[in-house]
PDB file of C-alpha atoms in Angstrom:
ATOM      1  CA  UNK A1393    -229.835  -5.423-103.700  1.00  0.00           C
ATOM      2  CA  UNK A1394    -229.349  -6.477-107.311  1.00  0.00           C
ATOM      3  CA  UNK A1395    -231.397  -8.693-109.617  1.00  0.00           C
ATOM      4  CA  UNK A1396    -230.267  -9.668-113.103  1.00  0.00           C
ATOM      5  CA  UNK A1397    -233.114 -12.029-114.064  1.00  0.00           C
ATOM      6  CA  UNK A1398    -236.185 -10.097-115.239  1.00  0.00           C
ATOM      7  CA  UNK A1399    -238.555 -10.784-118.141  1.00  0.00           C
ATOM      8  CA  UNK A1400    -241.046  -8.709-120.147  1.00  0.00           C
ATOM      9  CA  UNK A1401    -244.371  -9.323-121.905  1.00  0.00           C
ATOM     10  CA  UNK A1402    -242.542  -9.836-125.198  1.00  0.00           C
ATOM     11  CA  UNK A1403    -241.635 -13.416-124.322  1.00  0.00           C
ATOM     12  CA  UNK A1404    -245.347 -14.274-124.271  1.00  0.00           C
ATOM     13  CA  UNK A1405    -245.574 -15.608-120.705  1.00  0.00           C
ATOM     14  CA  UNK A1406    -244.729 -12.570-118.553  1.00  0.00           C
ATOM     15  CA  UNK A1407    -247.017  -9.742-117.420  1.00  0.00           C
ATOM     16  CA  UNK A1408    -246.816  -6.033-116.764  1.00  0.00           C
ATOM     17  CA  UNK A1409    -245.290  -2.957-118.340  1.00  0.00           C
ATOM     18  CA  UNK A1410    -241.518  -2.619-118.355  1.00  0.00           C
ATOM     19  CA  UNK A1411    -241.674   0.555-116.288  1.00  0.00           C
ATOM     20  CA  UNK A1412    -243.693  -1.185-113.540  1.00  0.00           C
ATOM     21  CA  UNK A1413    -240.778  -3.546-112.940  1.00  0.00           C
ATOM     22  CA  UNK A1414    -238.521  -0.533-112.469  1.00  0.00           C
ATOM     23  CA  UNK A1415    -240.977   1.192-110.129  1.00  0.00           C
ATOM     24  CA  UNK A1416    -241.294  -1.951-107.970  1.00  0.00           C
ATOM     25  CA  UNK A1417    -237.535  -2.378-107.878  1.00  0.00           C
ATOM     26  CA  UNK A1418    -237.003   1.203-106.698  1.00  0.00           C
ATOM     27  CA  UNK A1419    -239.781   0.934-104.110  1.00  0.00           C
ATOM     28  CA  UNK A1420    -238.223  -2.216-102.654  1.00  0.00           C
ATOM     29  CA  UNK A1421    -234.689  -0.922-102.404  1.00  0.00           C
ATOM     30  CA  UNK A1422    -232.991  -2.462-105.428  1.00  0.00           C
ATOM     31  CA  UNK A1423    -229.835  -0.678-106.505  1.00  0.00           C
ATOM     32  CA  UNK A1424    -229.659  -2.567-109.820  1.00  0.00           C
ATOM     33  CA  UNK A1425    -232.240  -4.166-112.099  1.00  0.00           C
ATOM     34  CA  UNK A1426    -231.144  -6.244-115.055  1.00  0.00           C
ATOM     35  CA  UNK A1427    -233.666  -7.087-117.759  1.00  0.00           C
ATOM     36  CA  UNK A1428    -232.876 -10.458-119.309  1.00  0.00           C
ATOM     37  CA  UNK A1429    -235.832 -11.518-121.413  1.00  0.00           C
ATOM     38  CA  UNK A1430    -235.665 -14.769-123.359  1.00  0.00           C
ATOM     39  CA  UNK A1431    -233.393 -14.004-126.273  1.00  0.00           C
ATOM     40  CA  UNK A1432    -234.617 -13.807-129.847  1.00  0.00           C
ATOM     41  CA  UNK A1433    -232.983 -16.566-131.890  1.00  0.00           C
ATOM     42  CA  UNK A1434    -231.996 -16.636-135.536  1.00  0.00           C
ATOM     43  CA  UNK A1435    -233.186 -20.106-136.439  1.00  0.00           C
ATOM     44  CA  UNK A1436    -232.850 -22.089-139.636  1.00  0.00           C
ATOM     45  CA  UNK A1437    -235.365 -23.138-140.823  1.00  0.00           C
ATOM     46  CA  UNK A1438    -236.657 -19.597-140.535  1.00  0.00           C
ATOM     47  CA  UNK A1439    -240.262 -20.729-140.078  1.00  0.00           C
ATOM     48  CA  UNK A1440    -239.553 -22.150-136.594  1.00  0.00           C
ATOM     49  CA  UNK A1441    -241.479 -20.064-134.051  1.00  0.00           C
ATOM     50  CA  UNK A1442    -240.407 -20.465-130.459  1.00  0.00           C
ATOM     51  CA  UNK A1443    -243.243 -20.280-127.959  1.00  0.00           C
ATOM     52  CA  UNK A1444    -241.364 -18.694-125.076  1.00  0.00           C
ATOM     53  CA  UNK A1445    -238.936 -16.064-126.341  1.00  0.00           C
ATOM     54  CA  UNK A1446    -238.901 -12.526-127.731  1.00  0.00           C
ATOM     55  CA  UNK A1447    -239.682 -12.832-131.455  1.00  0.00           C
ATOM     56  CA  UNK A1448    -237.213 -11.277-133.860  1.00  0.00           C
ATOM     57  CA  UNK A1449    -239.679  -8.544-134.852  1.00  0.00           C
ATOM     58  CA  UNK A1450    -239.864  -7.321-131.233  1.00  0.00           C
ATOM     59  CA  UNK A1451    -236.124  -7.305-130.551  1.00  0.00           C
ATOM     60  CA  UNK A1452    -235.603  -3.643-131.375  1.00  0.00           C
ATOM     61  CA  UNK A1453    -238.637  -2.581-129.326  1.00  0.00           C
ATOM     62  CA  UNK A1454    -237.233  -4.441-126.286  1.00  0.00           C
ATOM     63  CA  UNK A1455    -233.891  -2.664-126.576  1.00  0.00           C
ATOM     64  CA  UNK A1456    -235.464   0.760-127.140  1.00  0.00           C
ATOM     65  CA  UNK A1457    -237.769   0.380-124.128  1.00  0.00           C
ATOM     66  CA  UNK A1458    -235.085  -0.744-121.668  1.00  0.00           C
ATOM     67  CA  UNK A1459    -232.614   1.890-122.833  1.00  0.00           C
ATOM     68  CA  UNK A1460    -235.228   4.635-122.415  1.00  0.00           C
ATOM     69  CA  UNK A1461    -235.938   3.459-118.862  1.00  0.00           C
ATOM     70  CA  UNK A1462    -232.229   3.400-118.151  1.00  0.00           C
ATOM     71  CA  UNK A1463    -232.061   7.077-119.089  1.00  0.00           C
ATOM     72  CA  UNK A1464    -235.314   8.083-117.360  1.00  0.00           C
ATOM     73  CA  UNK A1465    -234.351   6.546-114.003  1.00  0.00           C
ATOM     74  CA  UNK A1466    -230.662   7.417-114.083  1.00  0.00           C
ATOM     75  CA  UNK A1467    -229.607   8.395-110.572  1.00  0.00           C
ATOM     76  CA  UNK A1468    -232.395   6.346-108.963  1.00  0.00           C
ATOM     77  CA  UNK A1469    -231.441   2.831-110.045  1.00  0.00           C
ATOM     78  CA  UNK A1470    -228.974   1.166-112.398  1.00  0.00           C
ATOM     79  CA  UNK A1471    -230.758  -0.622-115.239  1.00  0.00           C
ATOM     80  CA  UNK A1472    -228.971  -3.098-117.488  1.00  0.00           C
ATOM     81  CA  UNK A1473    -230.021  -4.607-120.793  1.00  0.00           C
ATOM     82  CA  UNK A1474    -229.423  -8.308-121.231  1.00  0.00           C
ATOM     83  CA  UNK A1475    -230.886 -11.609-122.321  1.00  0.00           C
ATOM     84  CA  UNK A1476    -231.448 -15.071-120.937  1.00  0.00           C
ATOM     85  CA  UNK A1477    -230.106 -17.234-123.717  1.00  0.00           C
ATOM     86  CA  UNK A1478    -229.597 -20.900-124.489  1.00  0.00           C
ATOM     87  CA  UNK A1479    -226.398 -22.216-125.957  1.00  0.00           C
ATOM     88  CA  UNK A1480    -227.459 -23.760-129.243  1.00  0.00           C
ATOM     89  CA  UNK A1481    -224.227 -24.572-131.114  1.00  0.00           C
ATOM     90  CA  UNK A1482    -225.873 -24.405-134.529  1.00  0.00           C
ATOM     91  CA  UNK A1483    -227.325 -20.907-133.999  1.00  0.00           C
ATOM     92  CA  UNK A1484    -225.231 -19.272-131.286  1.00  0.00           C
ATOM     93  CA  UNK A1485    -222.841 -17.128-133.325  1.00  0.00           C
ATOM     94  CA  UNK A1486    -225.382 -15.892-135.858  1.00  0.00           C
ATOM     95  CA  UNK A1487    -227.778 -14.994-133.041  1.00  0.00           C
ATOM     96  CA  UNK A1488    -225.041 -13.067-131.226  1.00  0.00           C
ATOM     97  CA  UNK A1489    -224.284 -11.164-134.425  1.00  0.00           C
ATOM     98  CA  UNK A1490    -227.981 -10.319-134.742  1.00  0.00           C
ATOM     99  CA  UNK A1491    -228.293  -9.113-131.132  1.00  0.00           C
ATOM    100  CA  UNK A1492    -225.121  -7.064-131.269  1.00  0.00           C
ATOM    101  CA  UNK A1493    -226.578  -4.791-133.960  1.00  0.00           C
ATOM    102  CA  UNK A1494    -228.960  -3.422-131.284  1.00  0.00           C
ATOM    103  CA  UNK A1495    -226.511  -3.663-128.378  1.00  0.00           C
ATOM    104  CA  UNK A1496    -226.768  -5.462-125.044  1.00  0.00           C
ATOM    105  CA  UNK A1497    -224.765  -5.578-121.823  1.00  0.00           C
ATOM    106  CA  UNK A1498    -224.883  -9.150-120.593  1.00  0.00           C
ATOM    107  CA  UNK A1499    -226.180 -12.676-121.119  1.00  0.00           C
ATOM    108  CA  UNK A1500    -227.232 -15.318-118.625  1.00  0.00           C
ATOM    109  CA  UNK A1501    -227.250 -18.945-119.698  1.00  0.00           C
ATOM    110  CA  UNK A1502    -230.619 -20.668-119.317  1.00  0.00           C
ATOM    111  CA  UNK A1503    -230.353 -24.062-121.026  1.00  0.00           C
ATOM    112  CA  UNK A1504    -234.039 -24.876-121.570  1.00  0.00           C
ATOM    113  CA  UNK A1505    -233.377 -27.383-124.339  1.00  0.00           C
ATOM    114  CA  UNK A1506    -230.748 -30.002-125.023  1.00  0.00           C
ATOM    115  CA  UNK A1507    -229.460 -29.993-128.610  1.00  0.00           C
ATOM    116  CA  UNK A1508    -230.855 -27.197-130.825  1.00  0.00           C
ATOM    117  CA  UNK A1509    -234.436 -26.268-130.020  1.00  0.00           C
ATOM    118  CA  UNK A1510    -235.905 -26.977-133.453  1.00  0.00           C
ATOM    119  CA  UNK A1511    -233.941 -30.179-134.161  1.00  0.00           C
ATOM    120  CA  UNK A1512    -235.495 -33.623-134.063  1.00  0.00           C
ATOM    121  CA  UNK A1513    -233.318 -34.738-131.128  1.00  0.00           C
ATOM    122  CA  UNK A1514    -234.143 -31.668-129.002  1.00  0.00           C
ATOM    123  CA  UNK A1515    -235.199 -32.418-125.418  1.00  0.00           C
ATOM    124  CA  UNK A1516    -236.869 -29.933-123.079  1.00  0.00           C
ATOM    125  CA  UNK A1517    -234.758 -29.781-119.928  1.00  0.00           C
ATOM    126  CA  UNK A1518    -237.758 -29.534-117.588  1.00  0.00           C
ATOM    127  CA  UNK A1519    -239.414 -32.784-118.696  1.00  0.00           C
ATOM    128  CA  UNK A1520    -238.999 -35.698-116.312  1.00  0.00           C
ATOM    129  CA  UNK A1521    -236.654 -38.357-117.665  1.00  0.00           C
ATOM    130  CA  UNK A1522    -234.462 -41.240-116.564  1.00  0.00           C
ATOM    131  CA  UNK A1523    -232.186 -40.821-119.589  1.00  0.00           C
ATOM    132  CA  UNK A1524    -228.564 -40.599-118.441  1.00  0.00           C
ATOM    133  CA  UNK A1525    -227.633 -39.855-122.037  1.00  0.00           C
ATOM    134  CA  UNK A1526    -229.788 -36.706-122.137  1.00  0.00           C
ATOM    135  CA  UNK A1527    -228.647 -35.713-118.636  1.00  0.00           C
ATOM    136  CA  UNK A1528    -225.034 -35.836-119.805  1.00  0.00           C
ATOM    137  CA  UNK A1529    -225.932 -33.944-122.987  1.00  0.00           C
ATOM    138  CA  UNK A1530    -227.511 -31.180-120.888  1.00  0.00           C
ATOM    139  CA  UNK A1531    -224.416 -30.839-118.709  1.00  0.00           C
ATOM    140  CA  UNK A1532    -221.939 -30.963-121.588  1.00  0.00           C
ATOM    141  CA  UNK A1533    -223.899 -28.479-123.707  1.00  0.00           C
ATOM    142  CA  UNK A1534    -224.189 -26.012-120.825  1.00  0.00           C
ATOM    143  CA  UNK A1535    -220.462 -26.295-120.132  1.00  0.00           C
ATOM    144  CA  UNK A1536    -219.701 -25.778-123.812  1.00  0.00           C
ATOM    145  CA  UNK A1537    -221.786 -22.614-123.666  1.00  0.00           C
ATOM    146  CA  UNK A1538    -219.989 -21.322-120.590  1.00  0.00           C
ATOM    147  CA  UNK A1539    -216.676 -22.005-122.288  1.00  0.00           C
ATOM    148  CA  UNK A1540    -217.533 -19.343-124.874  1.00  0.00           C
ATOM    149  CA  UNK A1541    -216.893 -16.752-122.158  1.00  0.00           C
ATOM    150  CA  UNK A1542    -220.010 -14.808-123.140  1.00  0.00           C
ATOM    151  CA  UNK A1543    -222.165 -15.333-120.047  1.00  0.00           C
ATOM    152  CA  UNK A1544    -222.497 -13.577-116.683  1.00  0.00           C
ATOM    153  CA  UNK A1545    -223.754 -16.659-114.839  1.00  0.00           C
ATOM    154  CA  UNK A1546    -225.822 -19.810-115.323  1.00  0.00           C
ATOM    155  CA  UNK A1547    -229.518 -19.554-114.461  1.00  0.00           C
ATOM    156  CA  UNK A1548    -231.309 -22.487-112.789  1.00  0.00           C
ATOM    157  CA  UNK A1549    -228.431 -24.922-113.435  1.00  0.00           C
ATOM    158  CA  UNK A1550    -230.513 -27.647-111.752  1.00  0.00           C
ATOM    159  CA  UNK A1551    -233.402 -27.263-114.235  1.00  0.00           C
ATOM    160  CA  UNK A1552    -232.811 -30.682-115.813  1.00  0.00           C
ATOM    161  CA  UNK A1553    -235.445 -32.995-114.307  1.00  0.00           C
ATOM    162  CA  UNK A1554    -233.539 -36.261-113.932  1.00  0.00           C
ATOM    163  CA  UNK A1555    -235.679 -38.945-112.279  1.00  0.00           C
ATOM    164  CA  UNK A1556    -233.116 -41.730-112.233  1.00  0.00           C
ATOM    165  CA  UNK A1557    -231.098 -42.839-109.236  1.00  0.00           C
ATOM    166  CA  UNK A1558    -229.690 -40.411-106.668  1.00  0.00           C
ATOM    167  CA  UNK A1559    -226.295 -42.040-107.157  1.00  0.00           C
ATOM    168  CA  UNK A1560    -226.200 -40.993-110.813  1.00  0.00           C
ATOM    169  CA  UNK A1561    -227.617 -37.549-109.999  1.00  0.00           C
ATOM    170  CA  UNK A1562    -224.886 -36.811-107.470  1.00  0.00           C
ATOM    171  CA  UNK A1563    -222.162 -38.149-109.744  1.00  0.00           C
ATOM    172  CA  UNK A1564    -223.194 -36.039-112.732  1.00  0.00           C
ATOM    173  CA  UNK A1565    -224.041 -32.882-110.789  1.00  0.00           C
ATOM    174  CA  UNK A1566    -220.827 -32.990-108.747  1.00  0.00           C
ATOM    175  CA  UNK A1567    -218.935 -32.979-112.026  1.00  0.00           C
ATOM    176  CA  UNK A1568    -221.130 -30.134-113.345  1.00  0.00           C
ATOM    177  CA  UNK A1569    -220.728 -27.940-110.258  1.00  0.00           C
ATOM    178  CA  UNK A1570    -216.989 -28.548-110.152  1.00  0.00           C
ATOM    179  CA  UNK A1571    -216.527 -27.598-113.809  1.00  0.00           C
ATOM    180  CA  UNK A1572    -218.663 -24.456-113.419  1.00  0.00           C
ATOM    181  CA  UNK A1573    -216.543 -23.487-110.414  1.00  0.00           C
ATOM    182  CA  UNK A1574    -213.318 -24.029-112.351  1.00  0.00           C
ATOM    183  CA  UNK A1575    -214.655 -21.799-115.135  1.00  0.00           C
ATOM    184  CA  UNK A1576    -215.363 -19.071-112.567  1.00  0.00           C
ATOM    185  CA  UNK A1577    -219.114 -18.685-113.099  1.00  0.00           C
ATOM    186  CA  UNK A1578    -221.714 -18.157-110.359  1.00  0.00           C
ATOM    187  CA  UNK A1579    -224.726 -20.477-110.240  1.00  0.00           C
ATOM    188  CA  UNK A1580    -228.236 -19.119-109.770  1.00  0.00           C
ATOM    189  CA  UNK A1581    -230.634 -20.020-106.970  1.00  0.00           C
ATOM    190  CA  UNK A1582    -233.907 -19.450-108.793  1.00  0.00           C
ATOM    191  CA  UNK A1583    -236.661 -17.748-106.781  1.00  0.00           C
ATOM    192  CA  UNK A1584    -239.422 -18.594-109.269  1.00  0.00           C
ATOM    193  CA  UNK A1585    -238.771 -22.289-108.885  1.00  0.00           C
ATOM    194  CA  UNK A1586    -238.381 -21.882-105.124  1.00  0.00           C
ATOM    195  CA  UNK A1587    -241.703 -20.034-104.738  1.00  0.00           C
ATOM    196  CA  UNK A1588    -243.591 -22.414-107.049  1.00  0.00           C
ATOM    197  CA  UNK A1589    -242.015 -25.552-105.519  1.00  0.00           C
ATOM    198  CA  UNK A1590    -240.764 -26.743-108.893  1.00  0.00           C
ATOM    199  CA  UNK A1591    -238.122 -29.440-109.348  1.00  0.00           C
ATOM    200  CA  UNK A1592    -235.544 -26.665-109.014  1.00  0.00           C
ATOM    201  CA  UNK A1593    -233.899 -25.519-106.843  1.00  0.00           C
ATOM    202  CA  UNK A1594    -233.068 -29.171-106.132  1.00  0.00           C
ATOM    203  CA  UNK A1595    -231.774 -29.661-102.562  1.00  0.00           C
ATOM    204  CA  UNK A1596    -229.327 -32.311-103.789  1.00  0.00           C
ATOM    205  CA  UNK A1597    -227.707 -29.833-106.145  1.00  0.00           C
ATOM    206  CA  UNK A1598    -227.393 -27.178-103.446  1.00  0.00           C
ATOM    207  CA  UNK A1599    -225.707 -29.646-101.107  1.00  0.00           C
ATOM    208  CA  UNK A1600    -223.157 -30.147-103.874  1.00  0.00           C
ATOM    209  CA  UNK A1601    -222.761 -26.391-104.412  1.00  0.00           C
ATOM    210  CA  UNK A1602    -222.090 -25.902-100.706  1.00  0.00           C
ATOM    211  CA  UNK A1603    -219.432 -28.616-100.799  1.00  0.00           C
ATOM    212  CA  UNK A1604    -217.760 -27.367-103.994  1.00  0.00           C
ATOM    213  CA  UNK A1605    -217.808 -23.717-102.917  1.00  0.00           C
ATOM    214  CA  UNK A1606    -219.426 -22.286-106.049  1.00  0.00           C
ATOM    215  CA  UNK A1607    -220.333 -18.609-106.077  1.00  0.00           C
ATOM    216  CA  UNK A1608    -224.112 -18.183-105.873  1.00  0.00           C
ATOM    217  CA  UNK A1609    -226.508 -15.546-107.211  1.00  0.00           C
ATOM    218  CA  UNK A1610    -230.175 -15.313-106.260  1.00  0.00           C
ATOM    219  CA  UNK A1611    -232.247 -14.653-109.383  1.00  0.00           C
ATOM    220  CA  UNK A1612    -235.818 -13.423-108.993  1.00  0.00           C
ATOM    221  CA  UNK A1613    -236.713 -14.703-112.485  1.00  0.00           C
ATOM    222  CA  UNK A1614    -239.436 -12.043-112.408  1.00  0.00           C
ATOM    223  CA  UNK A1615    -242.292 -12.581-114.853  1.00  0.00           C
ATOM    224  CA  UNK A1616    -244.479  -9.870-113.320  1.00  0.00           C
ATOM    225  CA  UNK A1617    -243.611  -6.685-111.394  1.00  0.00           C
ATOM    226  CA  UNK A1618    -245.078  -7.866-108.070  1.00  0.00           C
ATOM    227  CA  UNK A1619    -242.366 -10.525-107.805  1.00  0.00           C
ATOM    228  CA  UNK A1620    -239.896  -7.741-107.016  1.00  0.00           C
ATOM    229  CA  UNK A1621    -241.939  -6.986-103.889  1.00  0.00           C
ATOM    230  CA  UNK A1622    -241.776 -10.555-102.596  1.00  0.00           C
ATOM    231  CA  UNK A1623    -239.136 -10.012 -99.944  1.00  0.00           C
ATOM    232  CA  UNK A1624    -240.548 -12.850 -97.844  1.00  0.00           C
ATOM    233  CA  UNK A1625    -239.531 -15.452-100.429  1.00  0.00           C
ATOM    234  CA  UNK A1626    -236.197 -13.703-100.940  1.00  0.00           C
ATOM    235  CA  UNK A1627    -235.427 -13.825 -97.209  1.00  0.00           C
ATOM    236  CA  UNK A1628    -236.483 -17.488 -97.025  1.00  0.00           C
ATOM    237  CA  UNK A1629    -234.109 -18.280 -99.879  1.00  0.00           C
ATOM    238  CA  UNK A1630    -231.262 -16.436 -98.175  1.00  0.00           C
ATOM    239  CA  UNK A1631    -231.957 -18.297 -94.920  1.00  0.00           C
ATOM    240  CA  UNK A1632    -231.928 -21.642 -96.738  1.00  0.00           C
ATOM    241  CA  UNK A1633    -228.640 -20.837 -98.439  1.00  0.00           C
ATOM    242  CA  UNK A1634    -227.137 -19.536 -95.194  1.00  0.00           C
ATOM    243  CA  UNK A1635    -228.080 -22.839 -93.524  1.00  0.00           C
ATOM    244  CA  UNK A1636    -225.797 -24.508 -96.075  1.00  0.00           C
ATOM    245  CA  UNK A1637    -223.021 -22.000 -95.432  1.00  0.00           C
ATOM    246  CA  UNK A1638    -223.672 -20.132 -98.684  1.00  0.00           C
ATOM    247  CA  UNK A1639    -223.622 -16.328 -98.841  1.00  0.00           C
ATOM    248  CA  UNK A1640    -225.139 -15.002-102.113  1.00  0.00           C
ATOM    249  CA  UNK A1641    -222.896 -12.625-104.046  1.00  0.00           C
ATOM    250  CA  UNK A1642    -225.489 -10.548-105.955  1.00  0.00           C
ATOM    251  CA  UNK A1643    -224.141  -7.244-104.669  1.00  0.00           C
ATOM    252  CA  UNK A1644    -220.614  -8.057-105.855  1.00  0.00           C
ATOM    253  CA  UNK A1645    -221.615  -8.295-109.508  1.00  0.00           C
ATOM    254  CA  UNK A1646    -220.801  -5.242-111.605  1.00  0.00           C
ATOM    255  CA  UNK A1647    -221.641  -4.775-115.286  1.00  0.00           C
ATOM    256  CA  UNK A1648    -219.629  -2.232-117.184  1.00  0.00           C
TER     257      UNK A1648
END
């Protein structure tokens, strides 16, 4: 079993020591654990402080910690160093340049905001809205990010909380799923949202995924070590996906 969506205390809303995540993963039979905390971002203006991501001053500590665990548990479990990252056109390249000085192995796209997070027209993707304009902006911005070729998969692609008509939802999300499929990216079935009964995973989206034939990854989105012991929720998610004819492909993913 492999999980590529794991956070740490550095983002400000996760719990537990990094090593505890590794210990839980080993105990529960994981062959691979990918850490993907919310990426530091190089913002301008520089005084913008995000409330949910690793701050720049903790970036090196994150890398050092995960790399030391990778070495310590070599032979017991594969550990990978990554980030969950938004695609913000204004800051994407300079942030990548910043992260690459420390090294990382993969990125997953988690588009929490439309536009650039600190801009006046920024919209949080999880806020309920009937705005078709913002819905389309979310989809187009995520696709633009995937077109960079820098991501492993897209996390919670159904995060955007559109409360307009089902007709519009299906139209826009069918286009989104089809384009993601054409680009060759898996979509994530998010266990945190599933366990907490959030607006995602959205059953309408997963009907579309089943029809379009997208590859699917189950992401634990672990914000505390105990989540990696929750096999009951994992099995329920697999059963739900299987009922739609979807077989998750976690074990097929390899990171060099």
